[in-house]
Structure formats: structure tokens, C-alpha cells
Coordinates of C-alpha atoms and ligand atoms in Angstrom, one line a residue:
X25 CA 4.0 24.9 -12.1
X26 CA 2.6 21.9 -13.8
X27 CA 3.5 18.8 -13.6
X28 CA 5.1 16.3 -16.2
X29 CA 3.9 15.9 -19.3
X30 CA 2.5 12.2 -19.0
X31 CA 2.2 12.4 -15.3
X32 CA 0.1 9.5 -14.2
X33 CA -3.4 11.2 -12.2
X34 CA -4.9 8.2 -9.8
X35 CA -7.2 6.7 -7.2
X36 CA -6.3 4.2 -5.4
X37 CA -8.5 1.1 -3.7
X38 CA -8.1 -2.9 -2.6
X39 CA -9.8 -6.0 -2.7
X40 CA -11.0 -6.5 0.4
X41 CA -11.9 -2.8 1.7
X42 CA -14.5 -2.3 -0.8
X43 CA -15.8 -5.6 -3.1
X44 CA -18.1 -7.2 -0.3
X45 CA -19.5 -10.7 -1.8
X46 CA -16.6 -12.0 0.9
X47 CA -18.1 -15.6 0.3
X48 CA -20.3 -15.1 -3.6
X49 CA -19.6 -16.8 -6.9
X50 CA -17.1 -19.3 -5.7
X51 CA -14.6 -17.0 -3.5
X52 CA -12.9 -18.6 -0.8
X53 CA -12.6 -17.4 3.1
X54 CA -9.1 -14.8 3.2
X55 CA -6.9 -14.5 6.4
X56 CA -9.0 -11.0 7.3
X57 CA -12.6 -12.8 6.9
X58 CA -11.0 -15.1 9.4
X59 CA -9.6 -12.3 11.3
X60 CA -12.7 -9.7 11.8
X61 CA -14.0 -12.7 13.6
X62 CA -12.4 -12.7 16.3
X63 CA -14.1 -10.4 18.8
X64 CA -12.1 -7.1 19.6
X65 CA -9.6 -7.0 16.5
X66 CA -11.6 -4.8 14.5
X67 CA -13.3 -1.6 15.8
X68 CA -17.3 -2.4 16.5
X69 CA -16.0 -6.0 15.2
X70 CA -17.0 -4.9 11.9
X71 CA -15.8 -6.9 8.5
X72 CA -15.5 -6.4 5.0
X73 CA -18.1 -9.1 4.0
X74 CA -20.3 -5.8 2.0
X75 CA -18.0 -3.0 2.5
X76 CA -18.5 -0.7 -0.7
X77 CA -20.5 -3.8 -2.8
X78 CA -18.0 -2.9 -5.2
X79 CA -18.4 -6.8 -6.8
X80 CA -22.1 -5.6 -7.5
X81 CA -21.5 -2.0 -8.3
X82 CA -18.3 -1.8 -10.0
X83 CA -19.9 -0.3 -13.5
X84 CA -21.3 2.4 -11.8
X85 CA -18.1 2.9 -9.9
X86 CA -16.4 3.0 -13.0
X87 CA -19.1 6.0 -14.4
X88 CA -18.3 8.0 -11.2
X89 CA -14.4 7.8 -11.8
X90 CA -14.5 9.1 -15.2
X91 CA -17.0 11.5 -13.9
X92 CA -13.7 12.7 -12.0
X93 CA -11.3 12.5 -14.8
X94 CA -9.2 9.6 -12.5
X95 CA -6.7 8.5 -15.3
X96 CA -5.7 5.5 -14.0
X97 CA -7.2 3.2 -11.4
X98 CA -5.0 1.3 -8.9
X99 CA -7.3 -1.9 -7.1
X100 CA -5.7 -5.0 -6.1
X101 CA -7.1 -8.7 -6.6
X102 CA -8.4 -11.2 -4.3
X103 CA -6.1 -14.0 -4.4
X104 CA -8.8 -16.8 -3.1
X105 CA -11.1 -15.3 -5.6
X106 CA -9.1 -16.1 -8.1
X107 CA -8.1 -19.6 -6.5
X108 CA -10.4 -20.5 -3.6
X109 CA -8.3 -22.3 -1.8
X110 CA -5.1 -20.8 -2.5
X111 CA -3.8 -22.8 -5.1
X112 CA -3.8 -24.3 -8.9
X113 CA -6.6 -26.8 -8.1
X114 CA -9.3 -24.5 -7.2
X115 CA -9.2 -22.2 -9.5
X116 CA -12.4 -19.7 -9.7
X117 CA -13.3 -19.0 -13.3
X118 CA -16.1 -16.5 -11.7
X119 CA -13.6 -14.5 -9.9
X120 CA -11.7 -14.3 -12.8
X121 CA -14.8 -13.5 -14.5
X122 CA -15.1 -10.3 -12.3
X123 CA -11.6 -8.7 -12.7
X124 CA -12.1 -9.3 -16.0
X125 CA -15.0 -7.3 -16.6
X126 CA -14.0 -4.7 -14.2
X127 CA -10.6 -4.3 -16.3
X128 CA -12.6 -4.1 -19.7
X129 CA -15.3 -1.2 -17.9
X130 CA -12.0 0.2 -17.4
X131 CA -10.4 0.4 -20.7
X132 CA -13.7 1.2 -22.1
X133 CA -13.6 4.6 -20.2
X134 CA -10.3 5.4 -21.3
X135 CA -8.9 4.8 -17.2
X136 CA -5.6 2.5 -17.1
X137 CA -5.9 -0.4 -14.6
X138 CA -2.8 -0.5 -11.9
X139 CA -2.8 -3.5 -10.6
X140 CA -2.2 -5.4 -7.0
X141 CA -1.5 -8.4 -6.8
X142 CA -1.4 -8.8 -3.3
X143 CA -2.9 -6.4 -0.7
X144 CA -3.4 -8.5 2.4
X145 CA -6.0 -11.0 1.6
X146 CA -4.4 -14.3 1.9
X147 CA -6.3 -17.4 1.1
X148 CA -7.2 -18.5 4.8
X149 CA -6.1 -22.1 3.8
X150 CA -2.9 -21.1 2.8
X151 CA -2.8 -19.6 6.5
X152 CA -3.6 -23.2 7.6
X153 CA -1.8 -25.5 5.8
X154 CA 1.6 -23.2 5.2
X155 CA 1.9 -21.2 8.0
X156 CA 1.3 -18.3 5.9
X157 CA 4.1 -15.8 4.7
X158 CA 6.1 -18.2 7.4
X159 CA 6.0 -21.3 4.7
X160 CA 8.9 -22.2 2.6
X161 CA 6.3 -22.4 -0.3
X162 CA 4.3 -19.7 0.3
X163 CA 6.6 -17.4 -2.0
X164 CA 6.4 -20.4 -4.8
X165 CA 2.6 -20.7 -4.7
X166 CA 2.1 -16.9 -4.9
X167 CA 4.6 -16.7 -8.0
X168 CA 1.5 -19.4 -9.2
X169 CA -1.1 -17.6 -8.7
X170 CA 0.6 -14.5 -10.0
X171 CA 1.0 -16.7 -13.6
X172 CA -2.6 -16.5 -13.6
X173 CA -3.0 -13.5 -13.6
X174 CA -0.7 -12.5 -16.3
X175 CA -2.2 -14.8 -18.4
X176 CA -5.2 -13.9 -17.9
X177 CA -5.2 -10.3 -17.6
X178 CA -1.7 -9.4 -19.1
X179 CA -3.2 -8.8 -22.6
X180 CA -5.1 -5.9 -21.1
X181 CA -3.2 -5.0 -17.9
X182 CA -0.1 -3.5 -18.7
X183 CA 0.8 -2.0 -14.8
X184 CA 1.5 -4.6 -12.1
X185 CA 2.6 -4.4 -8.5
X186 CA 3.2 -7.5 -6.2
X187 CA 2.8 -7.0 -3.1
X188 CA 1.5 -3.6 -1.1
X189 CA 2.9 -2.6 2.1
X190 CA 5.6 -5.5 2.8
X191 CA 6.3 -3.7 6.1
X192 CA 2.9 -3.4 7.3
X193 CA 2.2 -7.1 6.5
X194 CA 5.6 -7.9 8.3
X195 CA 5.3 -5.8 11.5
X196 CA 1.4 -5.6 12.1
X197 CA 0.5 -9.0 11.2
X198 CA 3.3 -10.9 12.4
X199 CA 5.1 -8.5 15.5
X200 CA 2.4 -6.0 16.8
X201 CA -0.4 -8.6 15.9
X202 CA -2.8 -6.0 14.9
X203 CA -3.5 -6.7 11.5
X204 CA -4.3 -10.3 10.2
X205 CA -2.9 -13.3 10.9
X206 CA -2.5 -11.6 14.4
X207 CA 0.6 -13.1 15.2
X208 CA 3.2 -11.5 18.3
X209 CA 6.7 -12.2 17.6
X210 CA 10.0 -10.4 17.4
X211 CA 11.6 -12.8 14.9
X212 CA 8.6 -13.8 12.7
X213 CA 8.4 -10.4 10.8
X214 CA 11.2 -10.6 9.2
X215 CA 11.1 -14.4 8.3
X216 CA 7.6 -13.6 7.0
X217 CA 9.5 -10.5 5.1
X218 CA 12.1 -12.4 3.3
X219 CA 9.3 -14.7 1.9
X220 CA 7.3 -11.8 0.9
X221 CA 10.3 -10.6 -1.5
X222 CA 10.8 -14.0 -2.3
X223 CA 7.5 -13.9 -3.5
X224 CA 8.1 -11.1 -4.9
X225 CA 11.0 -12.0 -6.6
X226 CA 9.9 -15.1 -8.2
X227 CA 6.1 -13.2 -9.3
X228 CA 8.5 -10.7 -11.2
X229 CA 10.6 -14.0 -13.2
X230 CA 7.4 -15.3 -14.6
X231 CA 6.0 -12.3 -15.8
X232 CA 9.5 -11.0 -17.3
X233 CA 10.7 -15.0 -18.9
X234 CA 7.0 -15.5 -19.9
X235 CA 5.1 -12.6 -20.3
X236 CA 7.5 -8.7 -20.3
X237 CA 8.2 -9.1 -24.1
X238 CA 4.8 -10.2 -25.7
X239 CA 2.7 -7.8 -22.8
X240 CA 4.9 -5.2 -23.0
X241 CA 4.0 -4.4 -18.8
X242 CA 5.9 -3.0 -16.0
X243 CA 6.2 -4.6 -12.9
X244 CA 6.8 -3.4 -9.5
X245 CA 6.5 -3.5 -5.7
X246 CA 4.7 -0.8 -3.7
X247 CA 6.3 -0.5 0.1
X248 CA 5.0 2.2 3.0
X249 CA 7.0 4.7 4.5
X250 CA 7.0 7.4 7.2
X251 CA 9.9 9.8 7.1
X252 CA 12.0 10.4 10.2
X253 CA 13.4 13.6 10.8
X254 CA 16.2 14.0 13.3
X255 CA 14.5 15.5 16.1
X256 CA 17.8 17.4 16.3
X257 CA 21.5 18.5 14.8
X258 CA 23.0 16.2 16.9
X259 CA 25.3 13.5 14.8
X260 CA 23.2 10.4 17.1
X261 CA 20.0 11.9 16.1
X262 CA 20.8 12.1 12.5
X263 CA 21.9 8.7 13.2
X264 CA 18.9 7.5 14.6
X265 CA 16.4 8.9 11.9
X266 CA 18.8 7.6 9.4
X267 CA 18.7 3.8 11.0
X268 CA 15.1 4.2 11.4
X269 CA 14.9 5.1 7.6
X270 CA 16.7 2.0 7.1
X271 CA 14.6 -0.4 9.5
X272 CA 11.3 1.0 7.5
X273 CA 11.8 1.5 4.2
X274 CA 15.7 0.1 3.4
X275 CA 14.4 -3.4 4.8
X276 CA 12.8 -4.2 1.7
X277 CA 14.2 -1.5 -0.9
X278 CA 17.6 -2.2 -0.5
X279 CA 17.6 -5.8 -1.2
X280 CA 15.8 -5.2 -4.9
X281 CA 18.5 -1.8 -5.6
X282 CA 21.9 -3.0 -3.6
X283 CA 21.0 -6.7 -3.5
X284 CA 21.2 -6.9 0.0
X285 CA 19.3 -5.8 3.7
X286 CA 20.9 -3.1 4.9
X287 CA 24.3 -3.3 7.1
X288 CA 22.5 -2.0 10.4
X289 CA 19.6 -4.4 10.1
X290 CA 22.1 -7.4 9.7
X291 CA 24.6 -6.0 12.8
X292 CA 21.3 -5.7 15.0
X293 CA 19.2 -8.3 14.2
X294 CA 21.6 -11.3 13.5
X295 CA 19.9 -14.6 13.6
X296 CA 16.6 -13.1 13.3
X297 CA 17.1 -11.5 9.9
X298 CA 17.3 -14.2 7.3
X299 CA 20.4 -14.1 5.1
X300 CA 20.3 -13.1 1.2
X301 CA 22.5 -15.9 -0.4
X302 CA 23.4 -15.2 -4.2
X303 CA 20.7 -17.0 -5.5
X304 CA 18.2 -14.6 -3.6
X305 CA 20.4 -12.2 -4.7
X306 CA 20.2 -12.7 -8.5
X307 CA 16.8 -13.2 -8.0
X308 CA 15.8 -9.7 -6.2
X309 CA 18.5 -7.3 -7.7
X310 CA 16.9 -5.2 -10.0
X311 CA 13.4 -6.5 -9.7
X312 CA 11.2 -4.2 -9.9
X313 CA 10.8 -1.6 -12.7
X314 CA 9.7 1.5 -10.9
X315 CA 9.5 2.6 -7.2
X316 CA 6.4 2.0 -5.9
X317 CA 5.8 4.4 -2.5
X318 CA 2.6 5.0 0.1
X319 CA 3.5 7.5 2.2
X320 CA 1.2 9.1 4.7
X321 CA 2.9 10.8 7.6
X322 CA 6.2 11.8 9.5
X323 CA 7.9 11.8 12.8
X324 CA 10.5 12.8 14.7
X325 CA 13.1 10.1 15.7
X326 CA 16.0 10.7 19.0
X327 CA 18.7 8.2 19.4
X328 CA 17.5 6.4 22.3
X329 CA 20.9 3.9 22.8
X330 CA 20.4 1.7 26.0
X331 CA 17.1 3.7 26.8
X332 CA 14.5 1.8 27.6
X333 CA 11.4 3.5 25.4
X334 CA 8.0 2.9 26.7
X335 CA 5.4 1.6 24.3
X336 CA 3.1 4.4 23.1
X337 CA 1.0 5.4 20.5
X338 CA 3.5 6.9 18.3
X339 CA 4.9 3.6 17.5
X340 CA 7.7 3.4 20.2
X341 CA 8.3 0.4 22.2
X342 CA 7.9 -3.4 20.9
X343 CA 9.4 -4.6 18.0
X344 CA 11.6 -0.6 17.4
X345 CA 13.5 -2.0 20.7
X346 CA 16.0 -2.8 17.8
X347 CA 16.3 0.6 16.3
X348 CA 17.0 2.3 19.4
X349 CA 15.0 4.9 18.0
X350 CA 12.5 7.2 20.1
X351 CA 9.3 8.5 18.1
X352 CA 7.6 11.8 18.3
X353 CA 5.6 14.4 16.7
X354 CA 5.6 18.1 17.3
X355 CA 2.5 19.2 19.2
X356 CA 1.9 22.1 16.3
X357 CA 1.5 19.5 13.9
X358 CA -2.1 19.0 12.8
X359 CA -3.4 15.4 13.1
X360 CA -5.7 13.3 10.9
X361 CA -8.4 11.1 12.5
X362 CA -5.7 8.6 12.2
X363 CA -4.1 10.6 14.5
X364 CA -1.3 11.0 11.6
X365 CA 0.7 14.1 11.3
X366 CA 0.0 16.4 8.4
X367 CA 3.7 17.5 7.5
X368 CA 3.9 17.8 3.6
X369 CA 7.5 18.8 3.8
X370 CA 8.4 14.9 5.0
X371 CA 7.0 13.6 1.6
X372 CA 9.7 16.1 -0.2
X373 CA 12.4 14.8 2.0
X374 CA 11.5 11.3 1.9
X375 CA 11.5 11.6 -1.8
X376 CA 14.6 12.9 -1.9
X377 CA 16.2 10.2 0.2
X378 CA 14.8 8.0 -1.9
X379 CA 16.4 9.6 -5.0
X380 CA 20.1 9.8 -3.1
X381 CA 19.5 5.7 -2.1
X382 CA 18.5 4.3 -4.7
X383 CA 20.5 6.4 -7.9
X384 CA 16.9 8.1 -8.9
X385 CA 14.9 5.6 -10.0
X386 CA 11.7 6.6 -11.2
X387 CA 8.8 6.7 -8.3
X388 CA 5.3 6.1 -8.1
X389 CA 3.3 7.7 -5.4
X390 CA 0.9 4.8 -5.0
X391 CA -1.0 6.1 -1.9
X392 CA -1.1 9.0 -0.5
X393 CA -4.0 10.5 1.9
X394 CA -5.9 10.7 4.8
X395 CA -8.8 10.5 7.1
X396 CA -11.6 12.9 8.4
X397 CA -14.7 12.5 10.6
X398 CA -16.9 13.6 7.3
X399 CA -20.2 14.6 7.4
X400 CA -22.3 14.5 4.5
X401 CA -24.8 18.3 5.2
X402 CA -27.3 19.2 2.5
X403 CA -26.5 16.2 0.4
X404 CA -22.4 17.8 0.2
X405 CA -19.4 17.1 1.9
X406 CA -16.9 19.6 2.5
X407 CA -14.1 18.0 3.2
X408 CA -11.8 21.0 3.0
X409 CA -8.8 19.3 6.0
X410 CA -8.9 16.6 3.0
X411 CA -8.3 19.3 0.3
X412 CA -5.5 20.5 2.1
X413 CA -3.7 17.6 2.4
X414 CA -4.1 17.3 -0.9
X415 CA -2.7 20.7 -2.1
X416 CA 0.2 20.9 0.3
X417 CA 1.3 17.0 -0.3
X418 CA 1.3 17.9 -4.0
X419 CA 3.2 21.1 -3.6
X420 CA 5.8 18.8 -1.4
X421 CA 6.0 16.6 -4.9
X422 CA 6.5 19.3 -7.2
X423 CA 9.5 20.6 -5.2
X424 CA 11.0 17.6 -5.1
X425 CA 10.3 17.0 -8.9
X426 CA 11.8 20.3 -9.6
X427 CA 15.0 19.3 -7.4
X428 CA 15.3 16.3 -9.9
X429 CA 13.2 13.1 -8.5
X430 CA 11.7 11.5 -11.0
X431 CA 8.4 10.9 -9.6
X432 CA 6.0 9.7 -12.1
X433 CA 2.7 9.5 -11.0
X434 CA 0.0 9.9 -8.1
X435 CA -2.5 7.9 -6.3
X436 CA -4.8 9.5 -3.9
X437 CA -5.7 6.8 -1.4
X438 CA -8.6 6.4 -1.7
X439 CA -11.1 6.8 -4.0
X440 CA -13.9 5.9 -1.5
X441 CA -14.2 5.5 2.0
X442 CA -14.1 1.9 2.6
X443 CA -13.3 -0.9 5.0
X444 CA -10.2 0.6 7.1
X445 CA -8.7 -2.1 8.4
X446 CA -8.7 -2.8 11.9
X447 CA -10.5 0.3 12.8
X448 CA -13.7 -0.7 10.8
X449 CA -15.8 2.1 8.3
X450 CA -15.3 4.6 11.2
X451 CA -12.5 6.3 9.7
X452 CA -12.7 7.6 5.9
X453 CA -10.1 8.3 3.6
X454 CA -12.1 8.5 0.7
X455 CA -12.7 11.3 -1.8
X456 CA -16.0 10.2 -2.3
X457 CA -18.1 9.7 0.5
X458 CA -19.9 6.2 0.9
X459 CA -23.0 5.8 3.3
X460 CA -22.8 2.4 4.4
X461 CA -26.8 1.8 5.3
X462 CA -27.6 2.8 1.8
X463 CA -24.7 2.4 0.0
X464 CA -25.1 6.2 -1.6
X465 CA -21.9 7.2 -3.3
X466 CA -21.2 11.6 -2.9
X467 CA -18.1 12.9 -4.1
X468 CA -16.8 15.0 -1.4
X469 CA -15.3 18.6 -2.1
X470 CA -11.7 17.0 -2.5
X471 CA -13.2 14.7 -5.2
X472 CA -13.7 18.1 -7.1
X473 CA -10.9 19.0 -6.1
X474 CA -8.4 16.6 -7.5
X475 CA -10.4 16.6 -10.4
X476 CA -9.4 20.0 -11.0
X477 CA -5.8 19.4 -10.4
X478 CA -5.8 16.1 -13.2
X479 CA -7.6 18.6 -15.6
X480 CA -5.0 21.5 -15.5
X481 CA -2.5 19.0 -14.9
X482 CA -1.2 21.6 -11.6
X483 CA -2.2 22.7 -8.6
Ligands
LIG514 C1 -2.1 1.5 4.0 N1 0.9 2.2 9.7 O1 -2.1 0.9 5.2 C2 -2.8 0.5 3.1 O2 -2.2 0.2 1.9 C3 -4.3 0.8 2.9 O3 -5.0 -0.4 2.6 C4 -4.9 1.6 4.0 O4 -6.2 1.8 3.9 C5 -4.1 2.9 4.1 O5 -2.7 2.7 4.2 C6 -4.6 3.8 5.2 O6 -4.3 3.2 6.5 C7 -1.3 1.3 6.3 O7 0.4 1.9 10.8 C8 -1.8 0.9 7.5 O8 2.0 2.7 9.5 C9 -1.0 1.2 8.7 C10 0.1 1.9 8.5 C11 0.6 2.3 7.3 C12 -0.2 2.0 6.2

């Protein structure tokens, strides 16, 4: 089967895992610069200060994409290297200077520029003097530096997502602590979320009062999620993987398609969960013009009501005390080096859930991948696990294309192996391999591989 006429064929990257020049040509210090400094946060406490040297090698990076026939090119922006310190009055017309030039290498090789404007990198001041996504006006100063970029970029940018991964920002940078700012809470995540779709919100009434009409754009948010499948027939368990559905994903979908957080949220949470009055309301329903997904894996959920789950590595205890969820994964299930479940069926059903939520709306697939212990041997990699993936996740989004979801488009994450977060350059999720001593870019066998796939437009 093919797919769509018009389906979108991407790669997918951000700021601060592969531009390096963390401090050049005016950039000011983000909350992760600040955060890889602190000893035993990131794996070998390694940083992102070179990464991929993407800022220096962005043409040739270019060259090698439309080597690989990648359509279109999702890469997020460094807010404090667009304004240094965060806001209006430091504005950093050589940072602008850069996505500028990257966007025109772009159009000039026919690739369509997807754009982020937030994926993680806060301006460390902003961290300082606001309290970060805790300020009442943080969501106000990002709708700011959002205007900027419209105006700057819009004429040439038609494809723009807020923020990526509210979740992840929420729960492992304000409630596990593992990702920057490194805060522990049970309340703050969901303070820090509302402001993040208040950010998100208000980012999306500039561009469409100012900009939608002359631009002619799309705007969006991108959010991550896992799917839960009951671990079995059982009404609680349905239950259980339903509410966890709910605590992941409806969390920040619902309030942009219902206008609301969902009912279980509100029952379970109470005080912590700030409250959507109708201002919010008005201001979130409706706000984004396409469904913006990552998904990369899938697990079993089991009501666990009045257990008391132990903390593990499959994400139970902590913060999904609230669920009353327990997490699992069948032990046939192959794993990444993530240690992340390879079950291409979940991204059908997740899809489809999706669909049934939110009345169909049309869905992006803006990451989608995994990671391998790659070796480059004789100058190749053959990264078949990673070609897999690739082939059965993409099966998984033709059925659920042929059972009627509208999904629209594909991002493989990531186009090179870069700066992975907390656990450092160890573990690679690109499709072209980078060598980090030399900085030696090698398409891997799944580069040629997906290349193949956006040439025949199937599998
Ligand atoms: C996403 N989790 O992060 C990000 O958008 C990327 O920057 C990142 O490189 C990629 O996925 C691979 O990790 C996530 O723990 C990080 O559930 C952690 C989780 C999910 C997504």
C-alpha cells in the first residue's frame, strides 16, 4: 500500500542536541547548559556545548538531507539565541542570523522547514528571575519571543509547533527531576503545565491575529505519548489504561479539543491541578491546527487501587501514585537501548484513540524512533534493529490510515545521533551516524532505508 498522496516524509532534530556554539555569536546560557553542570545529571556529565557542530555545519547537513530525499525538516530554535537573556531587550540579531540562513539552505533544496519553537532550552535567566514555567509571566514572555519569530521567519516558515513534549517538560523537569530545571515536586508539574499551554495558547493568538492570514502557516503543539494497553479484560484494567491514557496524553490534549483537563485528572488531583476558567478556555479551545504526536513505546498498565506500587524502572512509583496505575512490559517484547519496548501495534492503537478522542483531527507523527548501540564496521553501519523499527512502525501507521485516521505526515527522530539528553551521546537514535571525536557524518543502513520508503512513497 502507499501512502497518501501529499504525505509529509521527515527527519526530525532540536536545538540543543546538535548546534553546539552553546555560548558563540551572542547566545545566552539555557536551563540545560546550566543543568549538565551539575555533576551526575547527565551520563559521563557530558553537555551539549559541540554536540553535532550543527551552528558550523548546517550547509553540509542540509547537502546530506537532500542526499536522503528528507522532504521536510523538523529543528527547533534556541530561544536565548534568539534573545539572550530571555526577553525583548536582548535581542540576538546573530542568532537570528543563523536560523535564517539555515531556513533559506533549506528552501533552496526544495526541504520544508517544521518548526519548534520550544524544545527545552529555556533562557537560564528566565529560570532565575521567573521561576521558570512556574512564573505567572513566563507564558506572556514566550508568546514574545514567539512574535519574533513569526516576524522574522514567517515569510518563509509556513509550519510551526510551540512547544515539544509538554509532558516531559512537566514530569521530568519538575516531578522526577531528571531533566532540567531538576526540580522534585508532586504539585509543580502541573502548575508548570498549565503555563506551558498558556504559553501555548497565547504563542498561537499572535501568530493567528497578526500573522495566519498574510503567512498563510499552520500552527500546532507536538505532545509525547506511550500507549497503555490493559494488561487484561478485566473492566479495572481497561480502566486503568484508560486513566493512564488520560493522565499522559488527555492532560494537555484535552484542554485545546474539549476545552477542559480531563474529569479524572480534576477528581484526583484537586488543588494541585490548576483550574481552566473561560478565559483559559477561549483561549486554548481549538488552538492548534493539527495533532502533533511523538510516540516511541508501550506498556502494559493494571489497576493498582490502594496498592502501594514500588518505584521501578518502568515508570511506576512517584508522581503515577495518582493514577493508581501499575506499569509493565511483556518479557517477549524486544527493547531498545533505551530499554523501550518495540510494540508497533501500540502506535496503531494509540492512533486510533486518538482519532475516537479527539473527532479525527488530522495528526502529525512528529517523532518517532529509537536507539541502538551502533557501530560504524568498514566505514558502514548496519543498523538493521533500527530498520525494523522503522518498517513495522510504518506498517502500524498504514493500518491505522486505512481504518480512517488521518495521519498526515512522519518524522523519524532523528536524523543524527546527537546529544540525548540526560544520558549523554551514548545512546543514538540517529539515522545517520555521527562520530563525535571527528565529527564524521555516515548514513546508517536505515538512512537508506527511509530514503527508499520517501522515494516510493510505501514501504
Ligand atoms: C523525546 N520519556 O524525549 C524528545 O522530544 C527528544 O528530544 C528525545 O531525544 C527523544 O524523545 C528520545 O528520547 C523524550 O521518558 C524523553 O517518556 C523521555 C521520554 C519521552 C520522550
Amino acid at each position: 500500500m502507499r501512502f497518501p498522496e501529499n504525505f509529509i516524509w521527515g527527519a526530525a532534530t532540536s536545538a540543543y542536541q546538535i548546534e553546539g556554539a552553546h555560548l558563540s555569536d551572542g547566545k545566552g546560557p539555557s536551563i540545560w547548559d546550566a543543568f549538565c553542570e551539575i555533576p551526575g545529571k547527565v551520563a559521563k556529565n557530558e553537555n551539549g556545548n559541540i554536540a553535532c557542530d550543527h551552528y558550523n555545519k548546517f550547509r553540509e547537513d542540509v547537502k546530506l538531507m537532500k542526499e536522503l530525499g528528507i522532504k521536510a525538516y523538523r529543528f527547533s530554535i534556541s530561544w536565548p539565541r534568539i534573545f539572550a537573556n530571555g526577553r525583548k531587550n536582548s535581542i540576538n540579531e546573530k542568532g537570528i542570523q543563523f536560523y535564517s540562513d539555515l531556513i533559506d539552505c533549506l528552501l533552496e533544496h526544495d526541504i520544508i522547514p517544521w518548526v519548534t519553537l520550544y524544545h527545552w532550552d529555556l533562557p537560564l535567566a528566565l529560570q532565575f528571575e521567573e521561576d521558570g514555567w512556574l512564573g505567572d509571566n513566563i507564558s506572556d514572555l514566550f508568546a514574545e519571543y514567539a512574535e519574533l519569530c513569526f516576524e522574522r521567519f514567517g515569510d518563509r516558515v509556513k509550519n510551526w509547533i510551540t512547544i515539544n513534549e509538554a509532558w516531559v517538560i512537566a514530569i521530568l523537569g519538575y516531578g522526577q527531576g531528571v531533566f532540567a530545571p531538576g526540580r522534585i515536586s508532586n504539585s509543580e508539574p502541573y502548575l508548570a503545565g498549565h503555563n506551558i499551554l498558556l504559553a501555548h495558547g497565547k504563542a498561537v493568538k499572535v501568530y493567528r491575529e497578526k500573522f495566519q492570514s498574510s503567512q498563510k502557516g499552520v500552527i500546532g503543539i507536538t505532545n509525547n505519548c506511550d500507549w497503555r494497553e490493559p494488561k487484561s479484560d478485566k473492566p479495572e484494567d481497561i480502566e486503568a489504561a484508560e486513566r493512564a491514557l488520560e493522565f499522559f496524553l488527555a492532560w494537555f490534549a484535552d484542554p485545546i479539543y474539549k476545552g477542559d483537563y480531563p474529569e479524572v485528572m480534576k477528581a484526583r488531583l484537586g488543588d494541585r491541578l490548576p483550574s481552566i476558567d473561560a478565559e483559559t478556555r477561549n483561549l486554548l479551545l481549538g488552538s492548534s491546527d493539527f495533532f502533533g504526536l511523538n510516540h516511541y513505546t508501550t506498556m502494559f498498565a493494571t489497576d493498582a487501587t490502594g496498592k502501594n506500587v514500588e518505584a521501578d524502572v518502568h515508570g511506576n512509583g512517584g508522581l503515577n501514585e495518582d493514577q493508581e496505575v501499575e506499569l509493565s512490559i511483556d518479557p517477549d517484547w524486544k527493547l531498545t537501548s533505551m530499554k523501550w519496548a518495540v510494540v508497533p501495534w501500540g502506535c496503531r492503537n494509540l492512533l486510533q484513540w486518538i482519532k475516537k478522542r479527539y473527532n479525527n483531527p488530522p495528526i502529525y507523527i512528529t517523532e518517532n524512533g529509537c536507539a541502538y548501540d551502533d557501530k560504524v564496521e568498514n566505514g558502514e553501519v548496519d543498523d538493521q534493529h533500527r530498520v525494523h523499527f522503522f518498517k513495522t512502525y510504518l506498517e502500524a501507521c498504514q493500518e491505522a490510515i486505512e481504518s480512517g485516521v488521518d495521519l498526515r505526515g512522519y518524522f523519524a527522530w532523528s536524523l543524527f545521533d546527537n546529544f540525548e539528553w540526560a544520558s549523554g551521546y551514548e545512546k543514538r537514535f540517529g539515522m545517520v551516524h555521527v562520530d563525535f571525536e571527528t565529527q564524521k557524518r555516515t548514513p546508517k543502513a536505515s538512512a537508506k532505508y527511509y530514503s527508499s520508503i520517501i522515494d516510493n512513497n510505501s514501504i
